[in-house]
């Protein structure tokens, strides 16, 4: 009798935890936006047809998906929890490196544009996000004081990037302040490095004000690319 009682207790507890975790994963959509993807390749920026474009939340929930047409364009309606929600976009096609945009802000009842640039791959990527990017912001090179992106009051920041590839070695990393989210080729870069997983240095914020995107891009030797966007609120 006692053994049966504890079985019931364990089962009930497990069921409660499962329901609780499921509720935490629920996403309640209050509005919608639009993603316009213009997928290009090659020296002459030719359009690429049949590319899969998926919009996902950080929970991994699909918010919208589609494929590019003969003009290399995919227009995808996107469910949003709120205006300005940051979501991830995965762009992939067989025989090409995967392109990922992380933490791009979506607008309610409006459209945003991205311009993925595809390059031929050596092998098919195994991971949806082939490179993990960690970005730390500091006031200076001593790294003794962190900078909160939501309130930046200095004329410079010291940026530390660590890129962790999951399958292929890193080819290059670069950082661009006041770049364009959704565009891989944000050049000229403010910081750049080749064949290393680490990059750090000082970036000037002089004459910048308000919300400014900090663009970090890492590319591996399979031509997979990940762009991470950090929105700086400059309040000098």
mmCIF file with all atom_site columns, C-alpha atoms in Angstrom:
data_model
loop_
_atom_site.group_PDB
_atom_site.id
_atom_site.type_symbol
_atom_site.label_atom_id
_atom_site.label_alt_id
_atom_site.label_comp_id
_atom_site.label_asym_id
_atom_site.label_entity_id
_atom_site.label_seq_id
_atom_site.pdbx_PDB_ins_code
_atom_site.Cartn_x
_atom_site.Cartn_y
_atom_site.Cartn_z
_atom_site.occupancy
_atom_site.B_iso_or_equiv
_atom_site.pdbx_formal_charge
_atom_site.auth_seq_id
_atom_site.auth_comp_id
_atom_site.auth_asym_id
_atom_site.auth_atom_id
_atom_site.pdbx_PDB_model_num
ATOM 1   C CA . UNK A 1 1   ? 0.000  0.000  0.000   1.00 0.00 ? 1   UNK A CA 1
ATOM 2   C CA . UNK A 1 2   ? 2.819  2.388  0.933   1.00 0.00 ? 2   UNK A CA 1
ATOM 3   C CA . UNK A 1 3   ? 4.677  1.580  -2.309  1.00 0.00 ? 3   UNK A CA 1
ATOM 4   C CA . UNK A 1 4   ? 1.561  2.366  -4.387  1.00 0.00 ? 4   UNK A CA 1
ATOM 5   C CA . UNK A 1 5   ? 1.145  5.670  -2.566  1.00 0.00 ? 5   UNK A CA 1
ATOM 6   C CA . UNK A 1 6   ? 4.660  6.802  -3.457  1.00 0.00 ? 6   UNK A CA 1
ATOM 7   C CA . UNK A 1 7   ? 4.167  5.724  -7.066  1.00 0.00 ? 7   UNK A CA 1
ATOM 8   C CA . UNK A 1 8   ? 1.129  7.996  -7.247  1.00 0.00 ? 8   UNK A CA 1
ATOM 9   C CA . UNK A 1 9   ? 3.066  10.850 -5.655  1.00 0.00 ? 9   UNK A CA 1
ATOM 10  C CA . UNK A 1 10  ? 5.973  10.475 -8.105  1.00 0.00 ? 10  UNK A CA 1
ATOM 11  C CA . UNK A 1 11  ? 3.631  10.217 -11.106 1.00 0.00 ? 11  UNK A CA 1
ATOM 12  C CA . UNK A 1 12  ? 1.644  13.293 -10.029 1.00 0.00 ? 12  UNK A CA 1
ATOM 13  C CA . UNK A 1 13  ? 4.793  15.329 -9.433  1.00 0.00 ? 13  UNK A CA 1
ATOM 14  C CA . UNK A 1 14  ? 6.224  14.358 -12.810 1.00 0.00 ? 14  UNK A CA 1
ATOM 15  C CA . UNK A 1 15  ? 2.957  15.235 -14.552 1.00 0.00 ? 15  UNK A CA 1
ATOM 16  C CA . UNK A 1 16  ? 2.838  18.616 -12.786 1.00 0.00 ? 16  UNK A CA 1
ATOM 17  C CA . UNK A 1 17  ? 6.398  19.466 -13.832 1.00 0.00 ? 17  UNK A CA 1
ATOM 18  C CA . UNK A 1 18  ? 5.649  18.459 -17.423 1.00 0.00 ? 18  UNK A CA 1
ATOM 19  C CA . UNK A 1 19  ? 2.569  20.690 -17.551 1.00 0.00 ? 19  UNK A CA 1
ATOM 20  C CA . UNK A 1 20  ? 4.490  23.555 -15.948 1.00 0.00 ? 20  UNK A CA 1
ATOM 21  C CA . UNK A 1 21  ? 7.337  23.318 -18.453 1.00 0.00 ? 21  UNK A CA 1
ATOM 22  C CA . UNK A 1 22  ? 4.884  23.082 -21.340 1.00 0.00 ? 22  UNK A CA 1
ATOM 23  C CA . UNK A 1 23  ? 3.127  26.250 -20.201 1.00 0.00 ? 23  UNK A CA 1
ATOM 24  C CA . UNK A 1 24  ? 6.469  28.044 -20.010 1.00 0.00 ? 24  UNK A CA 1
ATOM 25  C CA . UNK A 1 25  ? 7.080  27.140 -23.651 1.00 0.00 ? 25  UNK A CA 1
ATOM 26  C CA . UNK A 1 26  ? 3.769  28.569 -24.877 1.00 0.00 ? 26  UNK A CA 1
ATOM 27  C CA . UNK A 1 27  ? 3.972  31.626 -27.089 1.00 0.00 ? 27  UNK A CA 1
ATOM 28  C CA . UNK A 1 28  ? 1.015  34.003 -27.325 1.00 0.00 ? 28  UNK A CA 1
ATOM 29  C CA . UNK A 1 29  ? 0.994  36.032 -30.524 1.00 0.00 ? 29  UNK A CA 1
ATOM 30  C CA . UNK A 1 30  ? -0.493 39.516 -30.368 1.00 0.00 ? 30  UNK A CA 1
ATOM 31  C CA . UNK A 1 31  ? 0.516  40.880 -33.762 1.00 0.00 ? 31  UNK A CA 1
ATOM 32  C CA . UNK A 1 32  ? 2.336  40.021 -37.003 1.00 0.00 ? 32  UNK A CA 1
ATOM 33  C CA . UNK A 1 33  ? 5.032  41.316 -39.295 1.00 0.00 ? 33  UNK A CA 1
ATOM 34  C CA . UNK A 1 34  ? 6.554  40.487 -42.661 1.00 0.00 ? 34  UNK A CA 1
ATOM 35  C CA . UNK A 1 35  ? 9.992  39.238 -43.667 1.00 0.00 ? 35  UNK A CA 1
ATOM 36  C CA . UNK A 1 36  ? 11.263 39.887 -47.185 1.00 0.00 ? 36  UNK A CA 1
ATOM 37  C CA . UNK A 1 37  ? 14.314 37.774 -48.051 1.00 0.00 ? 37  UNK A CA 1
ATOM 38  C CA . UNK A 1 38  ? 16.344 38.538 -51.174 1.00 0.00 ? 38  UNK A CA 1
ATOM 39  C CA . UNK A 1 39  ? 18.798 35.665 -51.563 1.00 0.00 ? 39  UNK A CA 1
ATOM 40  C CA . UNK A 1 40  ? 21.867 36.212 -53.752 1.00 0.00 ? 40  UNK A CA 1
ATOM 41  C CA . UNK A 1 41  ? 25.018 34.365 -54.800 1.00 0.00 ? 41  UNK A CA 1
ATOM 42  C CA . UNK A 1 42  ? 28.175 34.821 -56.833 1.00 0.00 ? 42  UNK A CA 1
ATOM 43  C CA . UNK A 1 43  ? 30.207 37.776 -58.021 1.00 0.00 ? 43  UNK A CA 1
ATOM 44  C CA . UNK A 1 44  ? 27.277 39.233 -59.939 1.00 0.00 ? 44  UNK A CA 1
ATOM 45  C CA . UNK A 1 45  ? 24.795 38.737 -57.054 1.00 0.00 ? 45  UNK A CA 1
ATOM 46  C CA . UNK A 1 46  ? 22.533 36.369 -58.975 1.00 0.00 ? 46  UNK A CA 1
ATOM 47  C CA . UNK A 1 47  ? 19.184 35.426 -57.370 1.00 0.00 ? 47  UNK A CA 1
ATOM 48  C CA . UNK A 1 48  ? 18.851 31.916 -55.917 1.00 0.00 ? 48  UNK A CA 1
ATOM 49  C CA . UNK A 1 49  ? 15.600 29.961 -56.316 1.00 0.00 ? 49  UNK A CA 1
ATOM 50  C CA . UNK A 1 50  ? 14.318 27.258 -53.941 1.00 0.00 ? 50  UNK A CA 1
ATOM 51  C CA . UNK A 1 51  ? 16.078 28.505 -50.813 1.00 0.00 ? 51  UNK A CA 1
ATOM 52  C CA . UNK A 1 52  ? 14.358 27.622 -47.521 1.00 0.00 ? 52  UNK A CA 1
ATOM 53  C CA . UNK A 1 53  ? 13.881 30.588 -45.187 1.00 0.00 ? 53  UNK A CA 1
ATOM 54  C CA . UNK A 1 54  ? 12.646 29.917 -41.639 1.00 0.00 ? 54  UNK A CA 1
ATOM 55  C CA . UNK A 1 55  ? 11.887 32.426 -38.870 1.00 0.00 ? 55  UNK A CA 1
ATOM 56  C CA . UNK A 1 56  ? 12.209 31.032 -35.335 1.00 0.00 ? 56  UNK A CA 1
ATOM 57  C CA . UNK A 1 57  ? 11.931 32.263 -31.777 1.00 0.00 ? 57  UNK A CA 1
ATOM 58  C CA . UNK A 1 58  ? 14.716 31.669 -29.275 1.00 0.00 ? 58  UNK A CA 1
ATOM 59  C CA . UNK A 1 59  ? 12.557 28.803 -27.977 1.00 0.00 ? 59  UNK A CA 1
ATOM 60  C CA . UNK A 1 60  ? 12.900 27.190 -31.407 1.00 0.00 ? 60  UNK A CA 1
ATOM 61  C CA . UNK A 1 61  ? 9.249  27.744 -32.373 1.00 0.00 ? 61  UNK A CA 1
ATOM 62  C CA . UNK A 1 62  ? 8.650  28.402 -36.071 1.00 0.00 ? 62  UNK A CA 1
ATOM 63  C CA . UNK A 1 63  ? 7.045  31.824 -36.614 1.00 0.00 ? 63  UNK A CA 1
ATOM 64  C CA . UNK A 1 64  ? 7.050  31.728 -40.412 1.00 0.00 ? 64  UNK A CA 1
ATOM 65  C CA . UNK A 1 65  ? 8.672  29.895 -43.315 1.00 0.00 ? 65  UNK A CA 1
ATOM 66  C CA . UNK A 1 66  ? 8.824  29.852 -47.094 1.00 0.00 ? 66  UNK A CA 1
ATOM 67  C CA . UNK A 1 67  ? 10.986 29.338 -50.191 1.00 0.00 ? 67  UNK A CA 1
ATOM 68  C CA . UNK A 1 68  ? 12.464 31.813 -52.639 1.00 0.00 ? 68  UNK A CA 1
ATOM 69  C CA . UNK A 1 69  ? 10.972 32.146 -56.109 1.00 0.00 ? 69  UNK A CA 1
ATOM 70  C CA . UNK A 1 70  ? 12.802 32.442 -59.442 1.00 0.00 ? 70  UNK A CA 1
ATOM 71  C CA . UNK A 1 71  ? 13.756 36.003 -58.506 1.00 0.00 ? 71  UNK A CA 1
ATOM 72  C CA . UNK A 1 72  ? 15.381 34.793 -55.263 1.00 0.00 ? 72  UNK A CA 1
ATOM 73  C CA . UNK A 1 73  ? 12.650 36.424 -53.179 1.00 0.00 ? 73  UNK A CA 1
ATOM 74  C CA . UNK A 1 74  ? 10.626 34.985 -50.294 1.00 0.00 ? 74  UNK A CA 1
ATOM 75  C CA . UNK A 1 75  ? 7.948  37.032 -48.520 1.00 0.00 ? 75  UNK A CA 1
ATOM 76  C CA . UNK A 1 76  ? 6.968  35.442 -45.219 1.00 0.00 ? 76  UNK A CA 1
ATOM 77  C CA . UNK A 1 77  ? 4.293  36.478 -42.752 1.00 0.00 ? 77  UNK A CA 1
ATOM 78  C CA . UNK A 1 78  ? 5.668  36.273 -39.214 1.00 0.00 ? 78  UNK A CA 1
ATOM 79  C CA . UNK A 1 79  ? 3.810  35.852 -35.917 1.00 0.00 ? 79  UNK A CA 1
ATOM 80  C CA . UNK A 1 80  ? 5.013  38.191 -33.176 1.00 0.00 ? 80  UNK A CA 1
ATOM 81  C CA . UNK A 1 81  ? 4.512  38.321 -29.426 1.00 0.00 ? 81  UNK A CA 1
ATOM 82  C CA . UNK A 1 82  ? 5.189  42.076 -29.465 1.00 0.00 ? 82  UNK A CA 1
ATOM 83  C CA . UNK A 1 83  ? 6.426  44.884 -31.664 1.00 0.00 ? 83  UNK A CA 1
ATOM 84  C CA . UNK A 1 84  ? 10.217 44.880 -31.804 1.00 0.00 ? 84  UNK A CA 1
ATOM 85  C CA . UNK A 1 85  ? 10.529 41.196 -30.875 1.00 0.00 ? 85  UNK A CA 1
ATOM 86  C CA . UNK A 1 86  ? 13.952 39.748 -31.691 1.00 0.00 ? 86  UNK A CA 1
ATOM 87  C CA . UNK A 1 87  ? 13.871 36.548 -33.745 1.00 0.00 ? 87  UNK A CA 1
ATOM 88  C CA . UNK A 1 88  ? 16.251 34.302 -35.661 1.00 0.00 ? 88  UNK A CA 1
ATOM 89  C CA . UNK A 1 89  ? 16.222 33.628 -39.411 1.00 0.00 ? 89  UNK A CA 1
ATOM 90  C CA . UNK A 1 90  ? 17.762 30.483 -40.923 1.00 0.00 ? 90  UNK A CA 1
ATOM 91  C CA . UNK A 1 91  ? 18.520 30.443 -44.664 1.00 0.00 ? 91  UNK A CA 1
ATOM 92  C CA . UNK A 1 92  ? 19.557 27.155 -46.253 1.00 0.00 ? 92  UNK A CA 1
ATOM 93  C CA . UNK A 1 93  ? 19.827 25.301 -49.558 1.00 0.00 ? 93  UNK A CA 1
ATOM 94  C CA . UNK A 1 94  ? 21.576 22.081 -50.527 1.00 0.00 ? 94  UNK A CA 1
ATOM 95  C CA . UNK A 1 95  ? 25.189 22.538 -51.669 1.00 0.00 ? 95  UNK A CA 1
ATOM 96  C CA . UNK A 1 96  ? 25.430 25.965 -50.019 1.00 0.00 ? 96  UNK A CA 1
ATOM 97  C CA . UNK A 1 97  ? 26.589 27.121 -46.616 1.00 0.00 ? 97  UNK A CA 1
ATOM 98  C CA . UNK A 1 98  ? 23.842 27.959 -44.121 1.00 0.00 ? 98  UNK A CA 1
ATOM 99  C CA . UNK A 1 99  ? 23.262 31.639 -43.327 1.00 0.00 ? 99  UNK A CA 1
ATOM 100 C CA . UNK A 1 100 ? 21.804 32.552 -39.925 1.00 0.00 ? 100 UNK A CA 1
ATOM 101 C CA . UNK A 1 101 ? 20.649 35.943 -38.643 1.00 0.00 ? 101 UNK A CA 1
ATOM 102 C CA . UNK A 1 102 ? 20.275 36.058 -34.863 1.00 0.00 ? 102 UNK A CA 1
ATOM 103 C CA . UNK A 1 103 ? 18.248 38.522 -32.790 1.00 0.00 ? 103 UNK A CA 1
ATOM 104 C CA . UNK A 1 104 ? 16.909 40.681 -35.624 1.00 0.00 ? 104 UNK A CA 1
ATOM 105 C CA . UNK A 1 105 ? 14.120 43.022 -34.527 1.00 0.00 ? 105 UNK A CA 1
ATOM 106 C CA . UNK A 1 106 ? 10.778 42.530 -36.270 1.00 0.00 ? 106 UNK A CA 1
ATOM 107 C CA . UNK A 1 107 ? 8.212  45.306 -36.651 1.00 0.00 ? 107 UNK A CA 1
ATOM 108 C CA . UNK A 1 108 ? 4.494  44.864 -36.029 1.00 0.00 ? 108 UNK A CA 1
ATOM 109 C CA . UNK A 1 109 ? 2.360  45.413 -39.144 1.00 0.00 ? 109 UNK A CA 1
ATOM 110 C CA . UNK A 1 110 ? 5.462  46.222 -41.159 1.00 0.00 ? 110 UNK A CA 1
ATOM 111 C CA . UNK A 1 111 ? 8.124  44.430 -43.160 1.00 0.00 ? 111 UNK A CA 1
ATOM 112 C CA . UNK A 1 112 ? 11.866 44.041 -42.725 1.00 0.00 ? 112 UNK A CA 1
ATOM 113 C CA . UNK A 1 113 ? 14.316 43.042 -45.441 1.00 0.00 ? 113 UNK A CA 1
ATOM 114 C CA . UNK A 1 114 ? 17.295 40.705 -45.343 1.00 0.00 ? 114 UNK A CA 1
ATOM 115 C CA . UNK A 1 115 ? 19.867 40.014 -48.058 1.00 0.00 ? 115 UNK A CA 1
ATOM 116 C CA . UNK A 1 116 ? 21.518 36.617 -47.431 1.00 0.00 ? 116 UNK A CA 1
ATOM 117 C CA . UNK A 1 117 ? 24.588 35.946 -49.580 1.00 0.00 ? 117 UNK A CA 1
ATOM 118 C CA . UNK A 1 118 ? 25.116 32.240 -50.304 1.00 0.00 ? 118 UNK A CA 1
ATOM 119 C CA . UNK A 1 119 ? 28.419 30.561 -51.113 1.00 0.00 ? 119 UNK A CA 1
ATOM 120 C CA . UNK A 1 120 ? 28.976 26.946 -52.144 1.00 0.00 ? 120 UNK A CA 1
ATOM 121 C CA . UNK A 1 121 ? 29.743 24.594 -49.270 1.00 0.00 ? 121 UNK A CA 1
ATOM 122 C CA . UNK A 1 122 ? 32.259 21.791 -48.902 1.00 0.00 ? 122 UNK A CA 1
ATOM 123 C CA . UNK A 1 123 ? 29.732 19.576 -47.087 1.00 0.00 ? 123 UNK A CA 1
ATOM 124 C CA . UNK A 1 124 ? 26.135 19.721 -45.900 1.00 0.00 ? 124 UNK A CA 1
ATOM 125 C CA . UNK A 1 125 ? 26.012 21.399 -42.453 1.00 0.00 ? 125 UNK A CA 1
ATOM 126 C CA . UNK A 1 126 ? 24.739 19.132 -39.678 1.00 0.00 ? 126 UNK A CA 1
ATOM 127 C CA . UNK A 1 127 ? 23.668 21.901 -37.311 1.00 0.00 ? 127 UNK A CA 1
ATOM 128 C CA . UNK A 1 128 ? 20.952 24.466 -37.907 1.00 0.00 ? 128 UNK A CA 1
ATOM 129 C CA . UNK A 1 129 ? 23.120 27.107 -36.244 1.00 0.00 ? 129 UNK A CA 1
ATOM 130 C CA . UNK A 1 130 ? 26.677 26.115 -37.248 1.00 0.00 ? 130 UNK A CA 1
ATOM 131 C CA . UNK A 1 131 ? 28.516 28.695 -35.123 1.00 0.00 ? 131 UNK A CA 1
ATOM 132 C CA . UNK A 1 132 ? 27.800 29.928 -31.587 1.00 0.00 ? 132 UNK A CA 1
ATOM 133 C CA . UNK A 1 133 ? 28.779 33.572 -31.092 1.00 0.00 ? 133 UNK A CA 1
ATOM 134 C CA . UNK A 1 134 ? 29.414 35.054 -27.652 1.00 0.00 ? 134 UNK A CA 1
ATOM 135 C CA . UNK A 1 135 ? 29.829 38.824 -27.421 1.00 0.00 ? 135 UNK A CA 1
ATOM 136 C CA . UNK A 1 136 ? 30.965 40.735 -24.331 1.00 0.00 ? 136 UNK A CA 1
ATOM 137 C CA . UNK A 1 137 ? 31.095 44.531 -24.065 1.00 0.00 ? 137 UNK A CA 1
ATOM 138 C CA . UNK A 1 138 ? 33.388 46.480 -21.742 1.00 0.00 ? 138 UNK A CA 1
ATOM 139 C CA . UNK A 1 139 ? 34.303 50.105 -21.115 1.00 0.00 ? 139 UNK A CA 1
ATOM 140 C CA . UNK A 1 140 ? 37.974 49.510 -22.020 1.00 0.00 ? 140 UNK A CA 1
ATOM 141 C CA . UNK A 1 141 ? 40.656 46.900 -22.647 1.00 0.00 ? 141 UNK A CA 1
ATOM 142 C CA . UNK A 1 142 ? 41.086 46.106 -18.952 1.00 0.00 ? 142 UNK A CA 1
ATOM 143 C CA . UNK A 1 143 ? 37.701 44.313 -19.165 1.00 0.00 ? 143 UNK A CA 1
ATOM 144 C CA . UNK A 1 144 ? 37.046 45.286 -15.561 1.00 0.00 ? 144 UNK A CA 1
ATOM 145 C CA . UNK A 1 145 ? 33.669 46.936 -16.167 1.00 0.00 ? 145 UNK A CA 1
ATOM 146 C CA . UNK A 1 146 ? 30.918 45.536 -18.383 1.00 0.00 ? 146 UNK A CA 1
ATOM 147 C CA . UNK A 1 147 ? 28.714 47.684 -20.604 1.00 0.00 ? 147 UNK A CA 1
ATOM 148 C CA . UNK A 1 148 ? 24.950 47.263 -20.595 1.00 0.00 ? 148 UNK A CA 1
ATOM 149 C CA . UNK A 1 149 ? 23.763 47.483 -24.247 1.00 0.00 ? 149 UNK A CA 1
ATOM 150 C CA . UNK A 1 150 ? 20.484 49.078 -23.123 1.00 0.00 ? 150 UNK A CA 1
ATOM 151 C CA . UNK A 1 151 ? 22.321 52.131 -21.754 1.00 0.00 ? 151 UNK A CA 1
ATOM 152 C CA . UNK A 1 152 ? 25.671 53.054 -23.304 1.00 0.00 ? 152 UNK A CA 1
ATOM 153 C CA . UNK A 1 153 ? 27.071 56.413 -22.194 1.00 0.00 ? 153 UNK A CA 1
ATOM 154 C CA . UNK A 1 154 ? 30.669 56.214 -23.436 1.00 0.00 ? 154 UNK A CA 1
ATOM 155 C CA . UNK A 1 155 ? 32.353 57.347 -26.653 1.00 0.00 ? 155 UNK A CA 1
ATOM 156 C CA . UNK A 1 156 ? 34.027 53.957 -27.092 1.00 0.00 ? 156 UNK A CA 1
ATOM 157 C CA . UNK A 1 157 ? 33.378 50.348 -26.154 1.00 0.00 ? 157 UNK A CA 1
ATOM 158 C CA . UNK A 1 158 ? 35.738 47.393 -25.985 1.00 0.00 ? 158 UNK A CA 1
ATOM 159 C CA . UNK A 1 159 ? 34.239 44.403 -27.809 1.00 0.00 ? 159 UNK A CA 1
ATOM 160 C CA . UNK A 1 160 ? 35.237 40.785 -27.144 1.00 0.00 ? 160 UNK A CA 1
ATOM 161 C CA . UNK A 1 161 ? 33.938 38.109 -29.532 1.00 0.00 ? 161 UNK A CA 1
ATOM 162 C CA . UNK A 1 162 ? 34.294 34.370 -29.150 1.00 0.00 ? 162 UNK A CA 1
ATOM 163 C CA . UNK A 1 163 ? 33.055 32.246 -32.060 1.00 0.00 ? 163 UNK A CA 1
ATOM 164 C CA . UNK A 1 164 ? 32.600 28.517 -31.439 1.00 0.00 ? 164 UNK A CA 1
ATOM 165 C CA . UNK A 1 165 ? 32.228 26.529 -34.673 1.00 0.00 ? 165 UNK A CA 1
ATOM 166 C CA . UNK A 1 166 ? 30.413 23.193 -34.392 1.00 0.00 ? 166 UNK A CA 1
ATOM 167 C CA . UNK A 1 167 ? 31.910 21.406 -37.416 1.00 0.00 ? 167 UNK A CA 1
ATOM 168 C CA . UNK A 1 168 ? 34.325 23.510 -39.468 1.00 0.00 ? 168 UNK A CA 1
ATOM 169 C CA . UNK A 1 169 ? 37.152 25.841 -38.485 1.00 0.00 ? 169 UNK A CA 1
ATOM 170 C CA . UNK A 1 170 ? 36.563 29.579 -38.432 1.00 0.00 ? 170 UNK A CA 1
ATOM 171 C CA . UNK A 1 171 ? 37.489 31.450 -41.605 1.00 0.00 ? 171 UNK A CA 1
ATOM 172 C CA . UNK A 1 172 ? 36.868 35.004 -40.449 1.00 0.00 ? 172 UNK A CA 1
ATOM 173 C CA . UNK A 1 173 ? 35.102 37.197 -37.903 1.00 0.00 ? 173 UNK A CA 1
ATOM 174 C CA . UNK A 1 174 ? 34.216 40.847 -38.180 1.00 0.00 ? 174 UNK A CA 1
ATOM 175 C CA . UNK A 1 175 ? 32.380 43.524 -36.222 1.00 0.00 ? 175 UNK A CA 1
ATOM 176 C CA . UNK A 1 176 ? 30.607 46.588 -37.602 1.00 0.00 ? 176 UNK A CA 1
ATOM 177 C CA . UNK A 1 177 ? 28.916 49.295 -35.542 1.00 0.00 ? 177 UNK A CA 1
ATOM 178 C CA . UNK A 1 178 ? 25.926 51.053 -37.113 1.00 0.00 ? 178 UNK A CA 1
ATOM 179 C CA . UNK A 1 179 ? 25.738 48.327 -39.751 1.00 0.00 ? 179 UNK A CA 1
ATOM 180 C CA . UNK A 1 180 ? 22.595 46.906 -41.341 1.00 0.00 ? 180 UNK A CA 1
ATOM 181 C CA . UNK A 1 181 ? 20.929 43.866 -39.725 1.00 0.00 ? 181 UNK A CA 1
ATOM 182 C CA . UNK A 1 182 ? 20.139 41.240 -42.336 1.00 0.00 ? 182 UNK A CA 1
ATOM 183 C CA . UNK A 1 183 ? 23.062 42.153 -44.590 1.00 0.00 ? 183 UNK A CA 1
ATOM 184 C CA . UNK A 1 184 ? 26.084 39.864 -44.251 1.00 0.00 ? 184 UNK A CA 1
ATOM 185 C CA . UNK A 1 185 ? 28.521 42.110 -46.123 1.00 0.00 ? 185 UNK A CA 1
ATOM 186 C CA . UNK A 1 186 ? 28.609 45.040 -43.670 1.00 0.00 ? 186 UNK A CA 1
ATOM 187 C CA . UNK A 1 187 ? 31.869 46.517 -44.860 1.00 0.00 ? 187 UNK A CA 1
ATOM 188 C CA . UNK A 1 188 ? 34.258 48.111 -44.132 1.00 0.00 ? 188 UNK A CA 1
ATOM 189 C CA . UNK A 1 189 ? 34.497 46.375 -40.770 1.00 0.00 ? 189 UNK A CA 1
ATOM 190 C CA . UNK A 1 190 ? 35.481 48.153 -37.573 1.00 0.00 ? 190 UNK A CA 1
ATOM 191 C CA . UNK A 1 191 ? 37.222 45.001 -36.310 1.00 0.00 ? 191 UNK A CA 1
ATOM 192 C CA . UNK A 1 192 ? 38.189 41.867 -38.232 1.00 0.00 ? 192 UNK A CA 1
ATOM 193 C CA . UNK A 1 193 ? 40.235 38.707 -37.883 1.00 0.00 ? 193 UNK A CA 1
ATOM 194 C CA . UNK A 1 194 ? 40.919 35.582 -39.937 1.00 0.00 ? 194 UNK A CA 1
ATOM 195 C CA . UNK A 1 195 ? 41.393 31.935 -38.935 1.00 0.00 ? 195 UNK A CA 1
ATOM 196 C CA . UNK A 1 196 ? 40.878 32.625 -35.236 1.00 0.00 ? 196 UNK A CA 1
ATOM 197 C CA . UNK A 1 197 ? 37.918 32.033 -32.944 1.00 0.00 ? 197 UNK A CA 1
ATOM 198 C CA . UNK A 1 198 ? 38.584 35.224 -30.976 1.00 0.00 ? 198 UNK A CA 1
ATOM 199 C CA . UNK A 1 199 ? 38.410 38.898 -31.846 1.00 0.00 ? 199 UNK A CA 1
ATOM 200 C CA . UNK A 1 200 ? 38.605 41.936 -29.618 1.00 0.00 ? 200 UNK A CA 1
ATOM 201 C CA . UNK A 1 201 ? 39.252 45.629 -29.835 1.00 0.00 ? 201 UNK A CA 1
ATOM 202 C CA . UNK A 1 202 ? 37.988 49.158 -29.263 1.00 0.00 ? 202 UNK A CA 1
ATOM 203 C CA . UNK A 1 203 ? 35.164 50.633 -31.347 1.00 0.00 ? 203 UNK A CA 1
ATOM 204 C CA . UNK A 1 204 ? 34.279 54.323 -31.492 1.00 0.00 ? 204 UNK A CA 1
ATOM 205 C CA . UNK A 1 205 ? 30.704 55.434 -30.804 1.00 0.00 ? 205 UNK A CA 1
ATOM 206 C CA . UNK A 1 206 ? 31.456 59.105 -31.291 1.00 0.00 ? 206 UNK A CA 1
ATOM 207 C CA . UNK A 1 207 ? 28.612 61.106 -32.857 1.00 0.00 ? 207 UNK A CA 1
ATOM 208 C CA . UNK A 1 208 ? 26.219 58.146 -32.520 1.00 0.00 ? 208 UNK A CA 1
ATOM 209 C CA . UNK A 1 209 ? 22.967 58.470 -30.595 1.00 0.00 ? 209 UNK A CA 1
ATOM 210 C CA . UNK A 1 210 ? 19.867 56.384 -29.926 1.00 0.00 ? 210 UNK A CA 1
ATOM 211 C CA . UNK A 1 211 ? 19.442 52.761 -30.959 1.00 0.00 ? 211 UNK A CA 1
ATOM 212 C CA . UNK A 1 212 ? 22.439 51.606 -32.989 1.00 0.00 ? 212 UNK A CA 1
ATOM 213 C CA . UNK A 1 213 ? 22.966 47.998 -34.188 1.00 0.00 ? 213 UNK A CA 1
ATOM 214 C CA . UNK A 1 214 ? 26.275 46.313 -33.484 1.00 0.00 ? 214 UNK A CA 1
ATOM 215 C CA . UNK A 1 215 ? 26.776 43.609 -36.139 1.00 0.00 ? 215 UNK A CA 1
ATOM 216 C CA . UNK A 1 216 ? 28.972 40.564 -35.465 1.00 0.00 ? 216 UNK A CA 1
ATOM 217 C CA . UNK A 1 217 ? 29.559 38.043 -38.272 1.00 0.00 ? 217 UNK A CA 1
ATOM 218 C CA . UNK A 1 218 ? 31.440 34.734 -38.125 1.00 0.00 ? 218 UNK A CA 1
ATOM 219 C CA . UNK A 1 219 ? 32.096 32.535 -41.159 1.00 0.00 ? 219 UNK A CA 1
ATOM 220 C CA . UNK A 1 220 ? 33.548 29.024 -41.181 1.00 0.00 ? 220 UNK A CA 1
ATOM 221 C CA . UNK A 1 221 ? 35.515 27.191 -43.877 1.00 0.00 ? 221 UNK A CA 1
ATOM 222 C CA . UNK A 1 222 ? 32.312 25.551 -45.119 1.00 0.00 ? 222 UNK A CA 1
ATOM 223 C CA . UNK A 1 223 ? 30.988 29.039 -45.941 1.00 0.00 ? 223 UNK A CA 1
ATOM 224 C CA . UNK A 1 224 ? 28.387 28.872 -43.184 1.00 0.00 ? 224 UNK A CA 1
ATOM 225 C CA . UNK A 1 225 ? 27.746 32.361 -41.814 1.00 0.00 ? 225 UNK A CA 1
ATOM 226 C CA . UNK A 1 226 ? 26.140 33.567 -38.600 1.00 0.00 ? 226 UNK A CA 1
ATOM 227 C CA . UNK A 1 227 ? 25.257 37.201 -37.987 1.00 0.00 ? 227 UNK A CA 1
ATOM 228 C CA . UNK A 1 228 ? 24.450 38.260 -34.443 1.00 0.00 ? 228 UNK A CA 1
ATOM 229 C CA . UNK A 1 229 ? 22.850 41.645 -33.817 1.00 0.00 ? 229 UNK A CA 1
ATOM 230 C CA . UNK A 1 230 ? 23.214 43.570 -30.555 1.00 0.00 ? 230 UNK A CA 1
ATOM 231 C CA . UNK A 1 231 ? 21.180 46.752 -30.304 1.00 0.00 ? 231 UNK A CA 1
ATOM 232 C CA . UNK A 1 232 ? 23.015 49.486 -28.434 1.00 0.00 ? 232 UNK A CA 1
ATOM 233 C CA . UNK A 1 233 ? 20.984 52.259 -26.826 1.00 0.00 ? 233 UNK A CA 1
ATOM 234 C CA . UNK A 1 234 ? 23.440 55.156 -26.799 1.00 0.00 ? 234 UNK A CA 1
ATOM 235 C CA . UNK A 1 235 ? 22.430 57.786 -24.267 1.00 0.00 ? 235 UNK A CA 1
ATOM 236 C CA . UNK A 1 236 ? 25.395 60.168 -24.157 1.00 0.00 ? 236 UNK A CA 1
#
